[in-house]
Short mmCIF file of N, CA, C and O in Angstrom, two decimals:
data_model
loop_
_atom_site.label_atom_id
_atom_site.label_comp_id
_atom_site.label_asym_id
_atom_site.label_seq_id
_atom_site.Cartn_x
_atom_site.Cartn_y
_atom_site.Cartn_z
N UNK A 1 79.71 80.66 102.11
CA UNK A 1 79.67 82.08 101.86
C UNK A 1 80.21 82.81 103.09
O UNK A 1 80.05 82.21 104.15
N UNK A 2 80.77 83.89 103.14
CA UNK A 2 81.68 84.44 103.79
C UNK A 2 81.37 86.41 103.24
O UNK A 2 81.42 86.99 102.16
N UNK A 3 81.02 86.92 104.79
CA UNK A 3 81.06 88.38 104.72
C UNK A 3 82.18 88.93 104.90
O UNK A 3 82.63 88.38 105.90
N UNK A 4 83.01 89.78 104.49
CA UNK A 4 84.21 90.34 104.18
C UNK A 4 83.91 91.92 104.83
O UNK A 4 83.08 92.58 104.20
N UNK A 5 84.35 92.37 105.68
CA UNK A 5 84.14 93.80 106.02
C UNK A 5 85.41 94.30 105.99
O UNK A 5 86.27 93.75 106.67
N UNK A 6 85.81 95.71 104.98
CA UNK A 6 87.30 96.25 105.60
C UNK A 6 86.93 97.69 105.88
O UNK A 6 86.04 98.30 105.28
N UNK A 7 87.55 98.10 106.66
CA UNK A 7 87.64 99.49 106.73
C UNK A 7 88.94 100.04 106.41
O UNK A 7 89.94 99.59 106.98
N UNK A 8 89.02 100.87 105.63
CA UNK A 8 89.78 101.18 104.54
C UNK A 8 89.77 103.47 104.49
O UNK A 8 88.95 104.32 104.83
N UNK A 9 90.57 103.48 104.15
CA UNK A 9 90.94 105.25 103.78
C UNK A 9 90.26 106.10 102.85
O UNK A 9 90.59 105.94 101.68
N UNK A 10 89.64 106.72 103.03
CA UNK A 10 88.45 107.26 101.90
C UNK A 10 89.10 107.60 100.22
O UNK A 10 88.47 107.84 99.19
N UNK A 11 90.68 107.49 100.49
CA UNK A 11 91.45 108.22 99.47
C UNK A 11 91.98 106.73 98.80
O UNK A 11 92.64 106.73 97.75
N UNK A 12 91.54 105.21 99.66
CA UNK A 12 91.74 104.27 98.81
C UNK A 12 90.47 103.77 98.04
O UNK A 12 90.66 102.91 97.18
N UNK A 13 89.18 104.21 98.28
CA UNK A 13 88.04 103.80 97.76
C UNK A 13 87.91 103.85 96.10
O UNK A 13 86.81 103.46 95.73
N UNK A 14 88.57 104.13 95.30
CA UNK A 14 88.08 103.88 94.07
C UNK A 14 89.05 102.34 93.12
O UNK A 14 88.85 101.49 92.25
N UNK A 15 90.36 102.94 94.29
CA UNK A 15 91.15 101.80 93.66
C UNK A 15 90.87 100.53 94.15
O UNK A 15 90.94 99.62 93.33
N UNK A 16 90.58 100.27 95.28
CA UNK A 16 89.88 99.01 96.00
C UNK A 16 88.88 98.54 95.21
O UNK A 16 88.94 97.37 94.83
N UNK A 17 87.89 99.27 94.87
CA UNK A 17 86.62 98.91 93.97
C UNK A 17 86.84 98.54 92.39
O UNK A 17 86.32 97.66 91.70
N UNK A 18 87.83 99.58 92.06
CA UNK A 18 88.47 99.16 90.21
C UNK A 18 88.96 97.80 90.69
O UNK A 18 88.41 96.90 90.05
N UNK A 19 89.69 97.42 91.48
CA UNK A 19 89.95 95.81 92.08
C UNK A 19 89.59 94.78 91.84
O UNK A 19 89.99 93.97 91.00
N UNK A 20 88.47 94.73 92.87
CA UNK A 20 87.45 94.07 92.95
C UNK A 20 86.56 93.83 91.91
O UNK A 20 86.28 92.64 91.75
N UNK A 21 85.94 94.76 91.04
CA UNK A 21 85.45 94.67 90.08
C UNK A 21 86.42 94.12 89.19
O UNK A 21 85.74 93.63 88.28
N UNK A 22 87.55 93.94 88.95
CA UNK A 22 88.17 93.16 88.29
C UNK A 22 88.24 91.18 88.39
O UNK A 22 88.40 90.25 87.60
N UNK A 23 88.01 91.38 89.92
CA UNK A 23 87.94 89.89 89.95
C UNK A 23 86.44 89.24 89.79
O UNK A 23 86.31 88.02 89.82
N UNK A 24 85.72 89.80 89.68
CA UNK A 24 84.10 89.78 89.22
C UNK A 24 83.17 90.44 90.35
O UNK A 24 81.96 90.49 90.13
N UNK A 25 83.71 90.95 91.57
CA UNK A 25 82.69 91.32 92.63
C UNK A 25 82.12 92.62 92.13
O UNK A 25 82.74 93.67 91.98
N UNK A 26 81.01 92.43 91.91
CA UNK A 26 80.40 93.64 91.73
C UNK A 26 79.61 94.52 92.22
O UNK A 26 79.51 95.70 91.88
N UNK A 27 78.81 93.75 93.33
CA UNK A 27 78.26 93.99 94.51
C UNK A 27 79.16 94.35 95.83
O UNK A 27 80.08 93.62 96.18
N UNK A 28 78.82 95.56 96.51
CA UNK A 28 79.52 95.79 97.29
C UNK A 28 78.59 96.82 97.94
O UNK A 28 77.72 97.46 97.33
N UNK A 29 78.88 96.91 99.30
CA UNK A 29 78.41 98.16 100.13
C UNK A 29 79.03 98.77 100.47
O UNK A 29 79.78 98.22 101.28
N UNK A 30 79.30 100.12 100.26
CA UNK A 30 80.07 100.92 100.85
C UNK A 30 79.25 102.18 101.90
O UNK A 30 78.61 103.16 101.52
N UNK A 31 79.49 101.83 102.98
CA UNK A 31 79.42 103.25 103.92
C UNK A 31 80.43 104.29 104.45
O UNK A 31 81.55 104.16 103.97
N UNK A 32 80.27 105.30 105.33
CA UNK A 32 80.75 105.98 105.68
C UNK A 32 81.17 106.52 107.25
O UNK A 32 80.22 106.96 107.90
N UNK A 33 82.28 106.51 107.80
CA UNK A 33 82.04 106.53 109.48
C UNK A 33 83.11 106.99 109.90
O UNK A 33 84.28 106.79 109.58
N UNK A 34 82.35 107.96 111.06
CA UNK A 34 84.15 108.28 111.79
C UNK A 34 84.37 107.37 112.90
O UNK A 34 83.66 106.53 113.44
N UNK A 35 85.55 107.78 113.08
CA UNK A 35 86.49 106.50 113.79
C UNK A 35 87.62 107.65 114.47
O UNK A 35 88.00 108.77 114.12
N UNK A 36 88.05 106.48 115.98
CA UNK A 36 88.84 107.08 116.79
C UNK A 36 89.73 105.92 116.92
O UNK A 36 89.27 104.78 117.02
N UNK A 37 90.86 106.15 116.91
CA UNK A 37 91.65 104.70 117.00
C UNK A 37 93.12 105.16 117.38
O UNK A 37 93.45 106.31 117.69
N UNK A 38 93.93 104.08 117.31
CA UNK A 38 95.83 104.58 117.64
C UNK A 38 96.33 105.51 116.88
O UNK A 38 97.43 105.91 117.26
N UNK A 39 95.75 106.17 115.61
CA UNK A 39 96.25 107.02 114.38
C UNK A 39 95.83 108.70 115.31
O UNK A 39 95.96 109.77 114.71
N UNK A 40 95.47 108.66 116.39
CA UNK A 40 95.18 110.30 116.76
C UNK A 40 94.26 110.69 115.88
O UNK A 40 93.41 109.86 116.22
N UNK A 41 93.72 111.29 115.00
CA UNK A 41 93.57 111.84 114.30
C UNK A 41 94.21 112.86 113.51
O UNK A 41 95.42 112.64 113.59
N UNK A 42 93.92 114.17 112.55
CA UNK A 42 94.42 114.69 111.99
C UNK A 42 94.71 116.11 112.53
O UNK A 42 93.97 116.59 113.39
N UNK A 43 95.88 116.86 111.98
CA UNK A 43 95.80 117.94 112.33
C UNK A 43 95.30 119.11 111.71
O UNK A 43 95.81 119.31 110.61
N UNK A 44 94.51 119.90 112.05
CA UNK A 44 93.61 120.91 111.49
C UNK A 44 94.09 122.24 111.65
O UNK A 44 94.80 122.44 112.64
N UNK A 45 93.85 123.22 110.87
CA UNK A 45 94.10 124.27 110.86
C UNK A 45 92.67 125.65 111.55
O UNK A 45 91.66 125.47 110.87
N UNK A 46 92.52 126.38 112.20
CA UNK A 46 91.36 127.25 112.48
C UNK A 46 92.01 128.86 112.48
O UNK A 46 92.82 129.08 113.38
N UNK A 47 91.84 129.48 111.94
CA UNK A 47 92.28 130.99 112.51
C UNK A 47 93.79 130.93 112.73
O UNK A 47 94.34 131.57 113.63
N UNK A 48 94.46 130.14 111.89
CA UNK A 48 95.91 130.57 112.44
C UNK A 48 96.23 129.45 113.88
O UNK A 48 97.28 129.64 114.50
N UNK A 49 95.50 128.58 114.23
CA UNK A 49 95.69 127.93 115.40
C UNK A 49 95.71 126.37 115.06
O UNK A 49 94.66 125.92 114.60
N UNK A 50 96.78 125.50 115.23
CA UNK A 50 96.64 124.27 114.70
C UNK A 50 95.93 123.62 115.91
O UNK A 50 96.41 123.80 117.03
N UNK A 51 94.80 122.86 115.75
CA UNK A 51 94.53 121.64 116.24
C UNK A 51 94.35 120.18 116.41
O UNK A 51 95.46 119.71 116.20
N UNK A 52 93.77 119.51 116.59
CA UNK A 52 94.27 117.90 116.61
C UNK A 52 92.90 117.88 116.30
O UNK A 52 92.13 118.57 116.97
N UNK A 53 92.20 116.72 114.78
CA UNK A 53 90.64 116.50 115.10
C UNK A 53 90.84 115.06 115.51
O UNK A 53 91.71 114.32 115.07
N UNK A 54 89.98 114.80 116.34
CA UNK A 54 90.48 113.31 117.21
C UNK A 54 89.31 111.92 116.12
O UNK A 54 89.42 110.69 116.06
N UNK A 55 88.53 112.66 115.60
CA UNK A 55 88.02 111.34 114.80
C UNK A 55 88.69 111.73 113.43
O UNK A 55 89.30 112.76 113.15
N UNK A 56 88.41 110.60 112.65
CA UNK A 56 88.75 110.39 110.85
C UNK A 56 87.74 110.16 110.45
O UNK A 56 86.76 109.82 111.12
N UNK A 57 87.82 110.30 109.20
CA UNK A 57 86.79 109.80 108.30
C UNK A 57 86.95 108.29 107.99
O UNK A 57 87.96 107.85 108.54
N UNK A 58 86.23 107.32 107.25
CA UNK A 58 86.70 105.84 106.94
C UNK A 58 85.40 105.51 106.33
O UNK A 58 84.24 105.80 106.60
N UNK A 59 86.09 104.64 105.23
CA UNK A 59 85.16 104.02 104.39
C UNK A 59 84.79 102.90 105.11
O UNK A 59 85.70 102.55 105.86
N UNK A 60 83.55 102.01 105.20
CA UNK A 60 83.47 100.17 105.49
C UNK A 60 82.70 100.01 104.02
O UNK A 60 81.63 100.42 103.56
N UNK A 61 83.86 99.14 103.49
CA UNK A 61 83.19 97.93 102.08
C UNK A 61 82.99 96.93 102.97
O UNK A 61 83.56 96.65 104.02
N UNK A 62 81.65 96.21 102.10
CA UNK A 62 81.00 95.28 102.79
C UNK A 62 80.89 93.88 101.27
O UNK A 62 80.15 93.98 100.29
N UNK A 63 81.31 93.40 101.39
CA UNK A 63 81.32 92.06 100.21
C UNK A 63 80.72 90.78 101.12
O UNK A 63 81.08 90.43 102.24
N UNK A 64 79.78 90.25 100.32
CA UNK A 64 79.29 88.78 100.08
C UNK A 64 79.90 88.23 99.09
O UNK A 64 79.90 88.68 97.95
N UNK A 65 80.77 86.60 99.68
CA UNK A 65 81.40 86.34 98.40
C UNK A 65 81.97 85.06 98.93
O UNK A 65 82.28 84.84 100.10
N UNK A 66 82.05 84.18 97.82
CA UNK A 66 81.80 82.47 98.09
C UNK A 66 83.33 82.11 98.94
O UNK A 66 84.28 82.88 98.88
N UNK A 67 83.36 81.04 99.60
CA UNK A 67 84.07 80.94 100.47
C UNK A 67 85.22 80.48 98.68
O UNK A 67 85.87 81.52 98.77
N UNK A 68 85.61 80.03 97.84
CA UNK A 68 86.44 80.04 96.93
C UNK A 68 87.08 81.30 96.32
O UNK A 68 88.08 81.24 95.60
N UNK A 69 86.28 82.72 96.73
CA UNK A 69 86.48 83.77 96.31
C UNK A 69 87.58 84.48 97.55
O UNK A 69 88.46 85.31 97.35
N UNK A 70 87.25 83.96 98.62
CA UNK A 70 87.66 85.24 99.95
C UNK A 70 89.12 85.06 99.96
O UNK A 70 89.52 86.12 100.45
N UNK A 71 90.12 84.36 99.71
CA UNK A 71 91.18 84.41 99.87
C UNK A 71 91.92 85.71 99.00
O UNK A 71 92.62 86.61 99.47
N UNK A 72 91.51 85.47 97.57
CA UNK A 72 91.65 86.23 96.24
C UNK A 72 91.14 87.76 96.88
O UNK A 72 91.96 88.68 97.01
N UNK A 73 89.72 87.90 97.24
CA UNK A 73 89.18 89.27 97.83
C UNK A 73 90.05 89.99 99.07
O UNK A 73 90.20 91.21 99.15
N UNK A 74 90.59 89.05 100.00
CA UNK A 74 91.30 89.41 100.89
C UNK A 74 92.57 89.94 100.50
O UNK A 74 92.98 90.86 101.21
N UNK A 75 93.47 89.50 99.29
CA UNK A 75 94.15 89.80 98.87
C UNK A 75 94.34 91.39 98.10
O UNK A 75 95.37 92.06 98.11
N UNK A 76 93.36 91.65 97.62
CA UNK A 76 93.03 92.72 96.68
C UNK A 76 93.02 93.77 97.64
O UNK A 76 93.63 94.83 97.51
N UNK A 77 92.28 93.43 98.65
CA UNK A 77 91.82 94.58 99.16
C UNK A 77 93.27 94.88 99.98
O UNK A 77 93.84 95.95 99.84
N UNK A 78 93.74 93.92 100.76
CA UNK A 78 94.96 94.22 101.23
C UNK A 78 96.62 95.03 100.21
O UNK A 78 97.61 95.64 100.63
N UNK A 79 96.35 94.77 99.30
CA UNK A 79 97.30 95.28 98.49
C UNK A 79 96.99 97.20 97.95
O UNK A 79 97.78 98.13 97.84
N UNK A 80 95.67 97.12 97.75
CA UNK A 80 95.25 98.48 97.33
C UNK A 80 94.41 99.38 98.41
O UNK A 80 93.71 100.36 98.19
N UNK A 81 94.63 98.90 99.30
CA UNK A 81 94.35 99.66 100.71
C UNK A 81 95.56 99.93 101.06
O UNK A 81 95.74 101.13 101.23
N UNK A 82 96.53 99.21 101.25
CA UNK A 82 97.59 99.70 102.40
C UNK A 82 98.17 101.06 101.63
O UNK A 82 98.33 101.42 100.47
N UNK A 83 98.40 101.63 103.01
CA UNK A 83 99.27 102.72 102.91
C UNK A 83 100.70 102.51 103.77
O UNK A 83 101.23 101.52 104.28
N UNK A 84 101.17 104.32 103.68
CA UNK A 84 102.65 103.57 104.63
C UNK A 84 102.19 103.91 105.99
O UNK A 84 102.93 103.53 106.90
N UNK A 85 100.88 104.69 106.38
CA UNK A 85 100.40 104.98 107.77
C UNK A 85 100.18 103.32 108.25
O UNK A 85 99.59 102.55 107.48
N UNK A 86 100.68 102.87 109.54
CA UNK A 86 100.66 101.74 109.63
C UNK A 86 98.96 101.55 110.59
O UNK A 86 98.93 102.40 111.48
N UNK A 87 97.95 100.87 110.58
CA UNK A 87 96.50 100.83 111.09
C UNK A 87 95.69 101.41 110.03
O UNK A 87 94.57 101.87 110.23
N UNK A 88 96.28 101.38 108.87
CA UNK A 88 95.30 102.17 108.02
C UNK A 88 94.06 101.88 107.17
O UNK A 88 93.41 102.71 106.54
N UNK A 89 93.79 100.34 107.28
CA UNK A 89 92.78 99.33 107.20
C UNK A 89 92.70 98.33 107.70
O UNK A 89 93.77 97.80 107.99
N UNK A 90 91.45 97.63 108.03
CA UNK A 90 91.15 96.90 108.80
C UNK A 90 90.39 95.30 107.92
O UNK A 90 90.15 95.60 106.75
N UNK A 91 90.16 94.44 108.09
CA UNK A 91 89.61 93.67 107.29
C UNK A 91 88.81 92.16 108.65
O UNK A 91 89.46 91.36 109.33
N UNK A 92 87.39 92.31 108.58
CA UNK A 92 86.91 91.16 109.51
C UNK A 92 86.22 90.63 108.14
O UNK A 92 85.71 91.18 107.17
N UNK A 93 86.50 89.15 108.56
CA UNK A 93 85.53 88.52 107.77
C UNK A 93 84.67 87.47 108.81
O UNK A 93 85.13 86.88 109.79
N UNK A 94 83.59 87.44 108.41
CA UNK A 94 82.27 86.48 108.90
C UNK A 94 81.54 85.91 108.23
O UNK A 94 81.05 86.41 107.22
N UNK A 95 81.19 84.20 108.84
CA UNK A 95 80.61 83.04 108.04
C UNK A 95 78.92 83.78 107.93
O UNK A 95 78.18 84.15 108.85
N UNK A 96 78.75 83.81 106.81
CA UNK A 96 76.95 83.98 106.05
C UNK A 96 76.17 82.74 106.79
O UNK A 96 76.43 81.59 106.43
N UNK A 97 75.35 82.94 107.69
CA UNK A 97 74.94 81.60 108.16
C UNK A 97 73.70 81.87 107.41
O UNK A 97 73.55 80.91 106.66
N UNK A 98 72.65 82.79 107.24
CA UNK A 98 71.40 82.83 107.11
C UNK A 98 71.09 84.33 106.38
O UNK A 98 71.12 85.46 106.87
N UNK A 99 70.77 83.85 104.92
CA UNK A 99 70.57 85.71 103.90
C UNK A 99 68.72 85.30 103.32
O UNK A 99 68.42 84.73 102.27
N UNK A 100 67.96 85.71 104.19
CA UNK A 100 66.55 85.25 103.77
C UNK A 100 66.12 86.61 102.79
O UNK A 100 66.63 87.72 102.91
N UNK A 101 65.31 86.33 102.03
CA UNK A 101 65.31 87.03 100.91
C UNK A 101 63.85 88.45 101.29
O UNK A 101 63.57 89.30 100.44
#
């Protein structure tokens, strides 16, 4: 078993999940987090004055899923995440050593 973490674009979150739920994952965690990274952040508008906001928003999906599954999951998510912003998701995966109930 194998934990799958991506961080992914809040504007790819439904298609990532229609995905996934296609290949049977149905379980999933999704949170919410800002993030500072090589992308700058966005530019904002106030009163007529443009500024730079230096964090983003970002989804983290979180999947448990059998080491026969993660290649297929890695795939999905990589195809319906990417954008043409290049850093625009992230994907760690880690071995499940111990899920006590």
């Amino acid at each position: 078993m194998k934990v799958i973490e991506a961080v992914i674009s809040t504007t790819n979150l439904d298609e990532v999940k229609a995905a996934l739920q296609k290949l049977g994952i149905e379980k999933i965690r999704v949170s919410q987090f800002l993030a500072n990274g090589r992308l700058k952040g966005n530019a904002a508008f106030h009163r007529g004055t443009e500024y730079m906001v230096g964090v983003m928003t970002r989804i983290k999906v979180e999947i448990i899923a059998a080491d026969e599954l993660v290649g297929r999951v890695i795939e999905t998510i990589s195809e319906f995440a990417r954008s043409e912003r290049q850093g625009n998701f992230r994907i760690f995966i880690y071995p499940l050593v111990e899920a006590p109930l």
